[in-house]
Coordinates of C-alpha atoms in Angstrom, one line a residue:
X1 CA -89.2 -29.2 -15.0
X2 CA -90.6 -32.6 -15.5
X3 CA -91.8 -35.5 -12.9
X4 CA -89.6 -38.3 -14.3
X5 CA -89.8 -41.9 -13.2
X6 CA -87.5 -44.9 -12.9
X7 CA -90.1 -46.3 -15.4
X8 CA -89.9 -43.3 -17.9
X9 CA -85.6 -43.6 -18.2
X10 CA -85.7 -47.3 -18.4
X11 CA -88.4 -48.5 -20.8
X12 CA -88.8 -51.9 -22.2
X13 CA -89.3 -51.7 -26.4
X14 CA -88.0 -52.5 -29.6
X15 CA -84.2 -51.9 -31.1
X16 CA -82.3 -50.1 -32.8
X17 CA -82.8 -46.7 -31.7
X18 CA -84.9 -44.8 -28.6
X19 CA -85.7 -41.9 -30.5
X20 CA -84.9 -42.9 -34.2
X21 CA -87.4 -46.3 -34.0
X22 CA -88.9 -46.0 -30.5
X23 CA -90.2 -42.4 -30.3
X24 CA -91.9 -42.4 -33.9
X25 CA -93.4 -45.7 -33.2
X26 CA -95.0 -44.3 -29.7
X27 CA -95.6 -41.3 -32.0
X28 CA -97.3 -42.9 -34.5
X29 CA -99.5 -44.2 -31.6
X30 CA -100.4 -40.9 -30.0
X31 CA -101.6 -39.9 -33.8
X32 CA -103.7 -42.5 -34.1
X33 CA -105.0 -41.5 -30.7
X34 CA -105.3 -38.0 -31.8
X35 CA -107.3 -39.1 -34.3
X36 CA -109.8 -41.1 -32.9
X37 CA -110.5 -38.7 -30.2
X38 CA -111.2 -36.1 -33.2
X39 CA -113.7 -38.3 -34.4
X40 CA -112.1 -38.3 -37.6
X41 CA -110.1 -41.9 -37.7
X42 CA -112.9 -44.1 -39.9
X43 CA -113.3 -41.4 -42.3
X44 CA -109.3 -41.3 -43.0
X45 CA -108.5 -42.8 -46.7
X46 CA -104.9 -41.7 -46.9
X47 CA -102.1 -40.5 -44.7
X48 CA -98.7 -39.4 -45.2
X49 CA -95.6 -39.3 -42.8
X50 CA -92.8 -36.7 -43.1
X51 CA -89.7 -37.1 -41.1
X52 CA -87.7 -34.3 -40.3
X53 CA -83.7 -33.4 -39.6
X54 CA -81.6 -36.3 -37.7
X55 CA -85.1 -38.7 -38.2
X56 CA -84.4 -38.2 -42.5
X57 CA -80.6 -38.4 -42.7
X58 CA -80.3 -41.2 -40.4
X59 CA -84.0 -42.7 -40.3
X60 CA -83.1 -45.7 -42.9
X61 CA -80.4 -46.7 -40.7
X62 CA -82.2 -46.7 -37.7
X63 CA -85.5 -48.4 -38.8
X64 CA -87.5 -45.2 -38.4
X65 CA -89.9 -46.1 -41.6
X66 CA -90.4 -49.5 -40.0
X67 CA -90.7 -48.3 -36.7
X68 CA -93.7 -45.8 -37.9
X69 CA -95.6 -48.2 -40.1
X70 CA -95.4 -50.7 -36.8
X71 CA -97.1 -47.9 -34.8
X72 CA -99.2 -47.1 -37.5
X73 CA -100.4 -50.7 -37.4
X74 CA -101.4 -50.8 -33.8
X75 CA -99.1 -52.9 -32.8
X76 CA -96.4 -52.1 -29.9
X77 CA -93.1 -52.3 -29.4
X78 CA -93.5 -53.6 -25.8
X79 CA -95.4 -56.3 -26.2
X80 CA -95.5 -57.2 -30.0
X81 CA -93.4 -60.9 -30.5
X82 CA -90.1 -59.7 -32.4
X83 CA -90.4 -62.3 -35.0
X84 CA -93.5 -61.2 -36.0
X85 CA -92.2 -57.5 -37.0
X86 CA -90.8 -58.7 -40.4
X87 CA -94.3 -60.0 -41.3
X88 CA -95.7 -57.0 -40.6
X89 CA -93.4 -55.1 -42.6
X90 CA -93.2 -57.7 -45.8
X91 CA -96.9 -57.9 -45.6
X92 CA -97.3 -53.8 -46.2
X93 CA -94.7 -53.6 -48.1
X94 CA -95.9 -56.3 -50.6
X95 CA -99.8 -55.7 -50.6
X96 CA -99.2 -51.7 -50.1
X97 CA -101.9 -52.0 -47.5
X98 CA -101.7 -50.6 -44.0
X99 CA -104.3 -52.1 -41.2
X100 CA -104.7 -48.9 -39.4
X101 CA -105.0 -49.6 -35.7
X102 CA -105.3 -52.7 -36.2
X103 CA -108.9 -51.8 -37.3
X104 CA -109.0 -50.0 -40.9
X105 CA -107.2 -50.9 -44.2
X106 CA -106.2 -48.2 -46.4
X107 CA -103.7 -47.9 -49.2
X108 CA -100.3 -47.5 -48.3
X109 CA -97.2 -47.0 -50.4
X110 CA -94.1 -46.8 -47.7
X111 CA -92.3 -45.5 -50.9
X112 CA -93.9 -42.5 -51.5
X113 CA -96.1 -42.1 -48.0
X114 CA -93.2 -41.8 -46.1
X115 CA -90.8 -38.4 -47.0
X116 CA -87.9 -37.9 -45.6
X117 CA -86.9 -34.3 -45.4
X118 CA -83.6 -33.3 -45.0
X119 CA -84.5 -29.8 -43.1
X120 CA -84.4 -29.3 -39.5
X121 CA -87.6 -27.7 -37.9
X122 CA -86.9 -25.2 -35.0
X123 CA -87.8 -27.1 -32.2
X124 CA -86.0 -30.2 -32.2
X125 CA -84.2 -32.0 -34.9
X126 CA -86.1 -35.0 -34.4
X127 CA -89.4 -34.0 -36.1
X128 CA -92.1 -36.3 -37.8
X129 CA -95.2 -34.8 -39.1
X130 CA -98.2 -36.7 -39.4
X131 CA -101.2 -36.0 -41.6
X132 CA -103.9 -37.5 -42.9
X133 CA -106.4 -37.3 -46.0
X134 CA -109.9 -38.3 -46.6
X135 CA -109.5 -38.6 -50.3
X136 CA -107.4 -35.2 -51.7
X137 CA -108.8 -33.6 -48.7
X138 CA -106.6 -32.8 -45.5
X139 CA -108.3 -33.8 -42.6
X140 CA -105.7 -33.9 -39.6
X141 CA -101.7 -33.4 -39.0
X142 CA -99.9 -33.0 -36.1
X143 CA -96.2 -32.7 -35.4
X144 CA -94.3 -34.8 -32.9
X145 CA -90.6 -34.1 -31.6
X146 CA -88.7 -37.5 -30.1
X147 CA -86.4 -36.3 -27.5
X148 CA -84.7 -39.1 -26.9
X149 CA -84.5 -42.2 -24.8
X150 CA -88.3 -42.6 -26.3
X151 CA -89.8 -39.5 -25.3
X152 CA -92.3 -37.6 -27.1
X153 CA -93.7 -34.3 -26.9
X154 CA -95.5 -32.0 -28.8
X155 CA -94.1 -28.3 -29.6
X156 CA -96.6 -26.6 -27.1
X157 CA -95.3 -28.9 -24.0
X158 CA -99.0 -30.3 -23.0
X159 CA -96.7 -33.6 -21.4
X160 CA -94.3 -31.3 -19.5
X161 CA -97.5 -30.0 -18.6
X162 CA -99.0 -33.3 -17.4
X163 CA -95.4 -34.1 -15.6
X164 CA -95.1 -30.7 -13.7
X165 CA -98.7 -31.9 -11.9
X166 CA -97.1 -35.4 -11.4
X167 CA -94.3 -33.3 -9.6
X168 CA -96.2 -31.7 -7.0
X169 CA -97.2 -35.3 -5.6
X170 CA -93.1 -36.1 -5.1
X171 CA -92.4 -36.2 -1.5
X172 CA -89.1 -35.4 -2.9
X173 CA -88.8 -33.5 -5.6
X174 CA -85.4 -33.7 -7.4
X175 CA -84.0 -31.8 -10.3
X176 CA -80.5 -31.2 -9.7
X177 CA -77.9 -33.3 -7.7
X178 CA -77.3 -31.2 -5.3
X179 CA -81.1 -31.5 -4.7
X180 CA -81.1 -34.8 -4.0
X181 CA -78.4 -35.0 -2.0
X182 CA -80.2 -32.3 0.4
X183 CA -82.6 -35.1 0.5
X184 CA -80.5 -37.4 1.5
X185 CA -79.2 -36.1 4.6
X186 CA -82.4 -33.9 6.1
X187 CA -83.9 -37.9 6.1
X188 CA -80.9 -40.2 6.5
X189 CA -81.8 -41.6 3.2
X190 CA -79.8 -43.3 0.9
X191 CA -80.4 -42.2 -2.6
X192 CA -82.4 -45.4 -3.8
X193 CA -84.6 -44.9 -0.7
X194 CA -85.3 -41.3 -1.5
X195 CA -86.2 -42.7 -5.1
X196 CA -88.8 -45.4 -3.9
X197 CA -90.7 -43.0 -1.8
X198 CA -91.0 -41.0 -4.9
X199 CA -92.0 -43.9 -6.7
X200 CA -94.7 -45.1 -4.2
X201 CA -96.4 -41.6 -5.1
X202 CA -97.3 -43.0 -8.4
X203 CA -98.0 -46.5 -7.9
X204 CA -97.5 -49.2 -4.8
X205 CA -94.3 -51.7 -4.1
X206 CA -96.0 -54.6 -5.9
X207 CA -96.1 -52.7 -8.9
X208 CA -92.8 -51.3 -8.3
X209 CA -91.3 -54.6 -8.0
X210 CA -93.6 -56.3 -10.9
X211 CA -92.2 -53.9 -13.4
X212 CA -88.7 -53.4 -12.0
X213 CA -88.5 -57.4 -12.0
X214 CA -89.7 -57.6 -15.4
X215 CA -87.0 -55.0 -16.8
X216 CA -84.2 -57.1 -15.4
X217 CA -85.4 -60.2 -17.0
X218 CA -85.4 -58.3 -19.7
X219 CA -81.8 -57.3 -19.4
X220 CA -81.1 -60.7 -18.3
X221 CA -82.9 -62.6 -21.8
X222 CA -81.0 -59.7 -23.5
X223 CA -77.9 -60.5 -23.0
X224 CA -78.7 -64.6 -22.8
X225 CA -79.7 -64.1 -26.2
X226 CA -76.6 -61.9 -27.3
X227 CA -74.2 -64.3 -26.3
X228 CA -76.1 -67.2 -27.9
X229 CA -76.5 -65.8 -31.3
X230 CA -73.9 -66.3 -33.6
X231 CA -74.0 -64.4 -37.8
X232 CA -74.6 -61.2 -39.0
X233 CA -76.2 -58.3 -38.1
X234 CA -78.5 -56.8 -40.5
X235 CA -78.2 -53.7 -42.4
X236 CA -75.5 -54.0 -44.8
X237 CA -72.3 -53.1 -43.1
X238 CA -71.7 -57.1 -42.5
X239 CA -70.8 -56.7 -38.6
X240 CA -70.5 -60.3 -37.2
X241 CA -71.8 -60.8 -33.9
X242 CA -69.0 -60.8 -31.6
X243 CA -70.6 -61.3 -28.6
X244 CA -71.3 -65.1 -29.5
X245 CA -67.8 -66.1 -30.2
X246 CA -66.2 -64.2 -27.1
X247 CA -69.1 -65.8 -25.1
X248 CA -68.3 -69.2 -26.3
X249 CA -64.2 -68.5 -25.3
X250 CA -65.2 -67.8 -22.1
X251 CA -65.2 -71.7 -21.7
X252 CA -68.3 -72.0 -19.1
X253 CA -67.7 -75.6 -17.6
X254 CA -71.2 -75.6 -15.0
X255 CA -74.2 -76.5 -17.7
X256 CA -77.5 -74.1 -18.1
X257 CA -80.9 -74.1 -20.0
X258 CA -82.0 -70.7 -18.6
X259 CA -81.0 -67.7 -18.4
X260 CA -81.0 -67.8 -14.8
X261 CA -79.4 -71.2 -15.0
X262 CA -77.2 -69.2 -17.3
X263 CA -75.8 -66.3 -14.5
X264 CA -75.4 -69.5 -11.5
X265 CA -73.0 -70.6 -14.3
X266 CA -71.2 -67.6 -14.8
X267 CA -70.4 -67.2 -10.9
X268 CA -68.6 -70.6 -10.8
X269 CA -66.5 -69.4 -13.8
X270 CA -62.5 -68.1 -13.8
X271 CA -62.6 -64.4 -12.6
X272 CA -58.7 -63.1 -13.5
X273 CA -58.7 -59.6 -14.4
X274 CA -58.5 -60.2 -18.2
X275 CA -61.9 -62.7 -17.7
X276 CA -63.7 -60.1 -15.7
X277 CA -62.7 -57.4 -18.8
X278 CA -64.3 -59.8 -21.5
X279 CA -67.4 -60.6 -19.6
X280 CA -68.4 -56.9 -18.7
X281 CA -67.6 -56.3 -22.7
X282 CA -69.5 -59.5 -23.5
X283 CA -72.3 -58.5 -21.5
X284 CA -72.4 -55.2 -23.4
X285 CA -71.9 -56.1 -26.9
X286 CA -74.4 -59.0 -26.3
X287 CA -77.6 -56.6 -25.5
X288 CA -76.2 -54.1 -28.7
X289 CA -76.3 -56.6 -31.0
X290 CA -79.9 -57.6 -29.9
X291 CA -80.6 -53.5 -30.1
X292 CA -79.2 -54.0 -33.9
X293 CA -81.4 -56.7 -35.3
X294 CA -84.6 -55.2 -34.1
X295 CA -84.3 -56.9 -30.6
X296 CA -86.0 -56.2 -27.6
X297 CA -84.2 -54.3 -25.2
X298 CA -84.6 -51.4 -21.9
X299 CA -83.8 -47.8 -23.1
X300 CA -81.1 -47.1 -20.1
X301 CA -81.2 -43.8 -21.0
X302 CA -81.4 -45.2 -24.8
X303 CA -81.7 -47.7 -27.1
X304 CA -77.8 -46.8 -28.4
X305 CA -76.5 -47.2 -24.5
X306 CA -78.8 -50.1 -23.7
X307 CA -75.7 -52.4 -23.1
X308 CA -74.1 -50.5 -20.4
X309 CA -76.6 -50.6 -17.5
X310 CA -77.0 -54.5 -18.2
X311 CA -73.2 -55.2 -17.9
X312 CA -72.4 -53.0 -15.3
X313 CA -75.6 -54.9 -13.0
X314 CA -74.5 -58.3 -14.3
X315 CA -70.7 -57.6 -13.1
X316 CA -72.3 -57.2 -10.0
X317 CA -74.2 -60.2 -9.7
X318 CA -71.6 -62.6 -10.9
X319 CA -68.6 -61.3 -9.7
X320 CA -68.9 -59.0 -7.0
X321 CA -71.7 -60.5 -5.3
X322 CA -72.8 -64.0 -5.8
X323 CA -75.3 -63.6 -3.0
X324 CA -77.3 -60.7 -5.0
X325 CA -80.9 -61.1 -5.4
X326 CA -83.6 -58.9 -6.5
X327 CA -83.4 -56.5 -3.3
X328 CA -79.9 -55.6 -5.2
X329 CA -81.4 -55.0 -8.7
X330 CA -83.7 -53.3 -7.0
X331 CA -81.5 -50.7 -5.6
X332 CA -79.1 -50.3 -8.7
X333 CA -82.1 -49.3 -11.0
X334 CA -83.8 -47.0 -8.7
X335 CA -80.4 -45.0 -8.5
X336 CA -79.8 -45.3 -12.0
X337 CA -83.1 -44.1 -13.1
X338 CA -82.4 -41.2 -10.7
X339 CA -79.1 -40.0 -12.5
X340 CA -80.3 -40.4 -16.0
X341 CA -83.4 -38.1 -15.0
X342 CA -80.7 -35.8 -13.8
X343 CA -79.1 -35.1 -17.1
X344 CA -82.1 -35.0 -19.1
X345 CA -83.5 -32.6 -16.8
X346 CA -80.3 -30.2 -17.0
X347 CA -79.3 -31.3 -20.6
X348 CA -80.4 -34.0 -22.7
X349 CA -79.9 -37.9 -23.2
X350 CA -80.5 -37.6 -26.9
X351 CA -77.9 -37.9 -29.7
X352 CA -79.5 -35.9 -31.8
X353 CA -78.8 -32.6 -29.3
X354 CA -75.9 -33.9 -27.5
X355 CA -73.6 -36.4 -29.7
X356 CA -72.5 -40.2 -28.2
X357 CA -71.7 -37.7 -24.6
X358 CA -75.9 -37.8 -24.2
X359 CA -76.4 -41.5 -24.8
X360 CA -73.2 -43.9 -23.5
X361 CA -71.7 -41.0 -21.2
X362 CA -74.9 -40.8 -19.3
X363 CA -75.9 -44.4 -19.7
X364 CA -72.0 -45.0 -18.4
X365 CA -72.7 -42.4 -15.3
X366 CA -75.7 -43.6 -14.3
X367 CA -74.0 -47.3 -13.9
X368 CA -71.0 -45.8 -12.1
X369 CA -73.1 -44.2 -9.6
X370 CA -75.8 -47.4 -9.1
X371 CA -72.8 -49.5 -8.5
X372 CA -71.3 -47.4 -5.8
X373 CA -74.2 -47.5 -4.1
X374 CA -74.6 -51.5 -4.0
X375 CA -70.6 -51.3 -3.1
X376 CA -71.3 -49.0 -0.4
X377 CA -70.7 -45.7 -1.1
X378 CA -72.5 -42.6 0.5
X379 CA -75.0 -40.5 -1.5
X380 CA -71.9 -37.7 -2.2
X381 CA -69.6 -40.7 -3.2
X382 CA -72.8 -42.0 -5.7
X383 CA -72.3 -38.4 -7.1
X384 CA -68.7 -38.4 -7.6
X385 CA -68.8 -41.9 -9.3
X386 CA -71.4 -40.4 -11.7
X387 CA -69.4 -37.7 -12.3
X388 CA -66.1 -39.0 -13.0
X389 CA -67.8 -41.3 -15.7
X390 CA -69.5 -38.5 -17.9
X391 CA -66.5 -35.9 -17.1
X392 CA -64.1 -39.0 -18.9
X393 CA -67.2 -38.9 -21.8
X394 CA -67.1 -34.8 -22.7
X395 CA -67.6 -34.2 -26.1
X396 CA -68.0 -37.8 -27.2
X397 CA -69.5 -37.3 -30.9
X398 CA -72.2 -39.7 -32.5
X399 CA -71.2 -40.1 -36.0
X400 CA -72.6 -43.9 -36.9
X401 CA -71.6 -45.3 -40.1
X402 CA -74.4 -45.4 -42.5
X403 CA -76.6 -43.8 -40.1
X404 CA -76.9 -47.6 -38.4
X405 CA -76.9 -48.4 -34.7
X406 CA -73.6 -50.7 -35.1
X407 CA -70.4 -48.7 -35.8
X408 CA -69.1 -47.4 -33.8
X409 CA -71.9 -47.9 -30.9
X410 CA -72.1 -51.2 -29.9
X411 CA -68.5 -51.6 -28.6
X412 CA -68.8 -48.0 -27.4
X413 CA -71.0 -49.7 -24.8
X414 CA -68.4 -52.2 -23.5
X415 CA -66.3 -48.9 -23.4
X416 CA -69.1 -47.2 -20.8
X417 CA -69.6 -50.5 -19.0
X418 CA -65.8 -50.2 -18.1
X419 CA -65.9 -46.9 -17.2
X420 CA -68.5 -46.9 -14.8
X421 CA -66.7 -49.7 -12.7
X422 CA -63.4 -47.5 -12.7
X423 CA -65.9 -44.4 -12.2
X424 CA -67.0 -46.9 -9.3
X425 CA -63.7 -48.1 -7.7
X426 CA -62.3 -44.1 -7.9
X427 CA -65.5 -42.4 -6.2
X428 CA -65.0 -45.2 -3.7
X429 CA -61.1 -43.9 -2.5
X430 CA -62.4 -40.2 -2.7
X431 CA -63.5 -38.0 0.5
X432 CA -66.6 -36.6 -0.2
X433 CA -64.3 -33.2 1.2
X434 CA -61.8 -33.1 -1.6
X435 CA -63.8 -33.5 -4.6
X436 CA -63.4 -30.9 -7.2
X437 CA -66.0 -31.0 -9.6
X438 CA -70.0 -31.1 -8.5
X439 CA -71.9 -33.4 -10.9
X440 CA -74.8 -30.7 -11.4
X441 CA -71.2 -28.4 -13.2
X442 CA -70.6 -31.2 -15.2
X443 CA -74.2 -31.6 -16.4
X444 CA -74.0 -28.2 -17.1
X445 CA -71.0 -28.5 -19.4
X446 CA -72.0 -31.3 -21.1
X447 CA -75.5 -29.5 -22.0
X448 CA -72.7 -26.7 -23.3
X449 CA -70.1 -28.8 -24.9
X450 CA -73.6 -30.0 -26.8
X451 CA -74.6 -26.5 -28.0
X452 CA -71.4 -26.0 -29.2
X453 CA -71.0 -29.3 -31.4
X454 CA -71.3 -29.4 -34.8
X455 CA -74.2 -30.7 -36.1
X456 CA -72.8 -32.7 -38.3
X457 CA -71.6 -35.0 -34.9
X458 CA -75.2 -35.2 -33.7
X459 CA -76.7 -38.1 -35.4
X460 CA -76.7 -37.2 -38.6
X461 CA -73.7 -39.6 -40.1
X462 CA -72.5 -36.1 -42.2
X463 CA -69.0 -36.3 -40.3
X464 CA -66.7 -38.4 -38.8
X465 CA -66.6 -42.2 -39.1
X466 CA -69.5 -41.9 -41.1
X467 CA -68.0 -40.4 -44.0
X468 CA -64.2 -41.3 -43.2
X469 CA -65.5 -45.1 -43.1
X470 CA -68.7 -46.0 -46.0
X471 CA -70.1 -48.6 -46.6
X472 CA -67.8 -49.9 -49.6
X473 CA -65.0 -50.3 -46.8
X474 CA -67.1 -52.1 -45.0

């Protein structure tokens, strides 16, 4: 099993997809890596990229070719300025020359460099193959598998490897619920607290709270920037960005510059039941469309579900609690991070492997069970919570039209955000005692009901909306 932190489930990069744009773009870094280490990096001339399975059929949609000329060219997707990415890519594209590194310029035709190959290698059907070519002369290739939610890994496991030593400096380790709950009552712990210590075994509090700060801001400029961006998202379907004009209907009266300025506002607003709906699904459609137009954005557990985590915290903060601060943020993400680690531990949080039940039912359980504990729920109603919402998310299939991150995903996380308050409100009015359903069973079906979906519902827009619905309709 692996060690997984807070900081590997909710990483800050670049939109649309964790492990269709993400994952090969981090890949594409680890090559170049590879390849310096080998020695072999200044005497490389050419280099070809073959993507494999759910990465081909879906990769245009999803940016993948972008995402792996980006990595290709040294730059990443945490730190690179978004509206320098287009430059980038029109400047290879044009010139058909790649800056490799950042340090080498080779030729580089993304037409013909980069295959996509409709098969599915064994291991994982997100594969991309890397090789490259001094002259006509192979030189170097390795294979890389994206797992989702921007993991990578190689076939024979060297970073489960690295993560199993991690594990054995956890003062708790955790891999199922039941687990952690165990935890929870030998130390009269809440969860989050059992989660921190486990944390502090990797790095101290100040760089627990620098980083855990810095991915709520960038939630928090996520949405900002959602629901103050009006048009059409890119790609060809000709979505309109809805969060804008639900935003703008909303009718804030208090005026902001910031995006802190921006959330004081929102808790002096009208909070009727109706409001409180269109502001959890405006806070989720808002960091979705960002997601869709190469945005930055925090996987939570993915790039897909990115809008759910967000929404739920920001619910909190404006409406439940207009007293929250960071020590609340703070708490919700450490529990979150916790739950999502659960599932991919026991199943997956990819698409690919799961369907839409990995990405926005996870995403949607690990919400549900962070806000129960910031609403006061015990550790075994924090498990119920996160049950109920992926138990109401079984089966859910991921069948985007023309393979983009759009339809039907970004309302499908205003549909998770929801969920997870109900998941919330429900595990709050049940006795621990009378629970049916343990949420390490319900893992374990989900990782089932995954096995036994047909691959054309993974990811691979070969069924469902994505051929009921084309483009033409759109």
């Amino acid at each position: 099993m692996e060690c997984i932190s807070v900081f590997d489930m909710l990483k800050i990069g670049v939109g649309p997809s964790s492990s269709h744009t993400l994952g090969p773009w981090r890949a594409a870094e680890r090559w170049l890596q590879e390849l310096k280490d080998d020695n072999v990096f200044n005497t490389v001339t050419r280099i070809q990229v073959d993507l494999y399975g759910s990465l081909s059929l879906t990769g245009k949609g999803h940016a993948t070719d972008l995402a792996v000329m980006l990595g290709l060219s040294g730059s990443d997707p945490e730190y690179i300025p978004t509206e320098t990415i287009d430059i980038i890519i029109a400047s290879i594209t044009n010139t058909e020359k790649l800056v490799l590194g950042d340090e080498k310029i080779i030729d580089f035709d993304m037409q013909s460099e980069i295959v996509f190959n409709k098969v599915f290698l064994p291991f994982h059907s997100n594969a991309i193959t890397f090789t490259a070519f001094n002259m006509n002369t192979e030189i170097h290739q390795s294979t890389f598998y994206s797992i989702g939610g921007g993991f990578v890994v190689k076939e024979e496991r060297t970073v489960a490897a690295e993560n199993q030593e991690l594990k054995s400096e956890f003062p708790f380790p955790v891999d199922k619920a039941t687990e952690l709950l165990a935890f929870c009552k030998s130390e009269n712990k809440m969860i989050s607290e059992i989660v921190l210590e486990n944390e502090r075994s990797l790095r101290d509090d100040k760089t627990i709270d620098f980083e855990l700060q810095r991915i709520w801001q960038t939630m928090l400029d996520c949405m900002f920037t959602g629901c103050h961006t009006e048009g059409t998202l890119p790609g060809g379907l000709n979505v309109r960005r809805r969060a804008y004009d639900m935003h703008k209907n909303l009718n804030i009266e208090m005026p902001y510059v910031t995006s802190q300025d921006w959330l004081q506002s929102i808790r002096q607003s009208e909070v009727k039941f109706r409001q409180i709906l269109k502001w959890v699904s405006c806070f989720a459609l808002s960091v979705n469309e960002v997601n869709a137009s190469l945005g930055r954005v925090v996987t939570a557990p993915t790039n897909g579900s990115a809008g759910v985590i967000p929404a739920v915290l920001m619910y909190y903060m404006v409406i439940e609690n207009h007293e929250a601060d960071f020590k609340h943020i703070k708490q919700f993400l450490l529990v979150a991070g916790e739950i999502g680690s659960i599932f991919k531990k026991g199943a997956t949080i990819s698409a690919a492997m799961g369907g839409c039940q990995a990405e926005i039912g996870v995403s949607s359980a690990m919400a549900a069970a962070a806000l129960t504990e910031l609403l006061g729920g015990s550790p075994e109603q924090v498990m119920i919570a996160a049950e109920i919402a992926m138990e109401h998310h079984l089966g859910l299939t991921c069948d985007p039209i023309g393979g983009l991150v759009q339809i039907p995903c970004i309302e499908r996380n205003a549909m998770g955000a929801i969920k997870a308050i109900n998941a919330a409100e429900l595990a709050l009015d049940t006795d621990p005692k009378n629970a049916k359903v343990p949420l390490d069973k319900v893992v374990e079906t989900m990782w089932e009901t995954a096995k036994d979906m047909n691959n054309k519902y993974k990811e691979t827009s070969e069924g469902g909306l994505a051929v009921r619905v084309n483009m033409a309709d759109c």
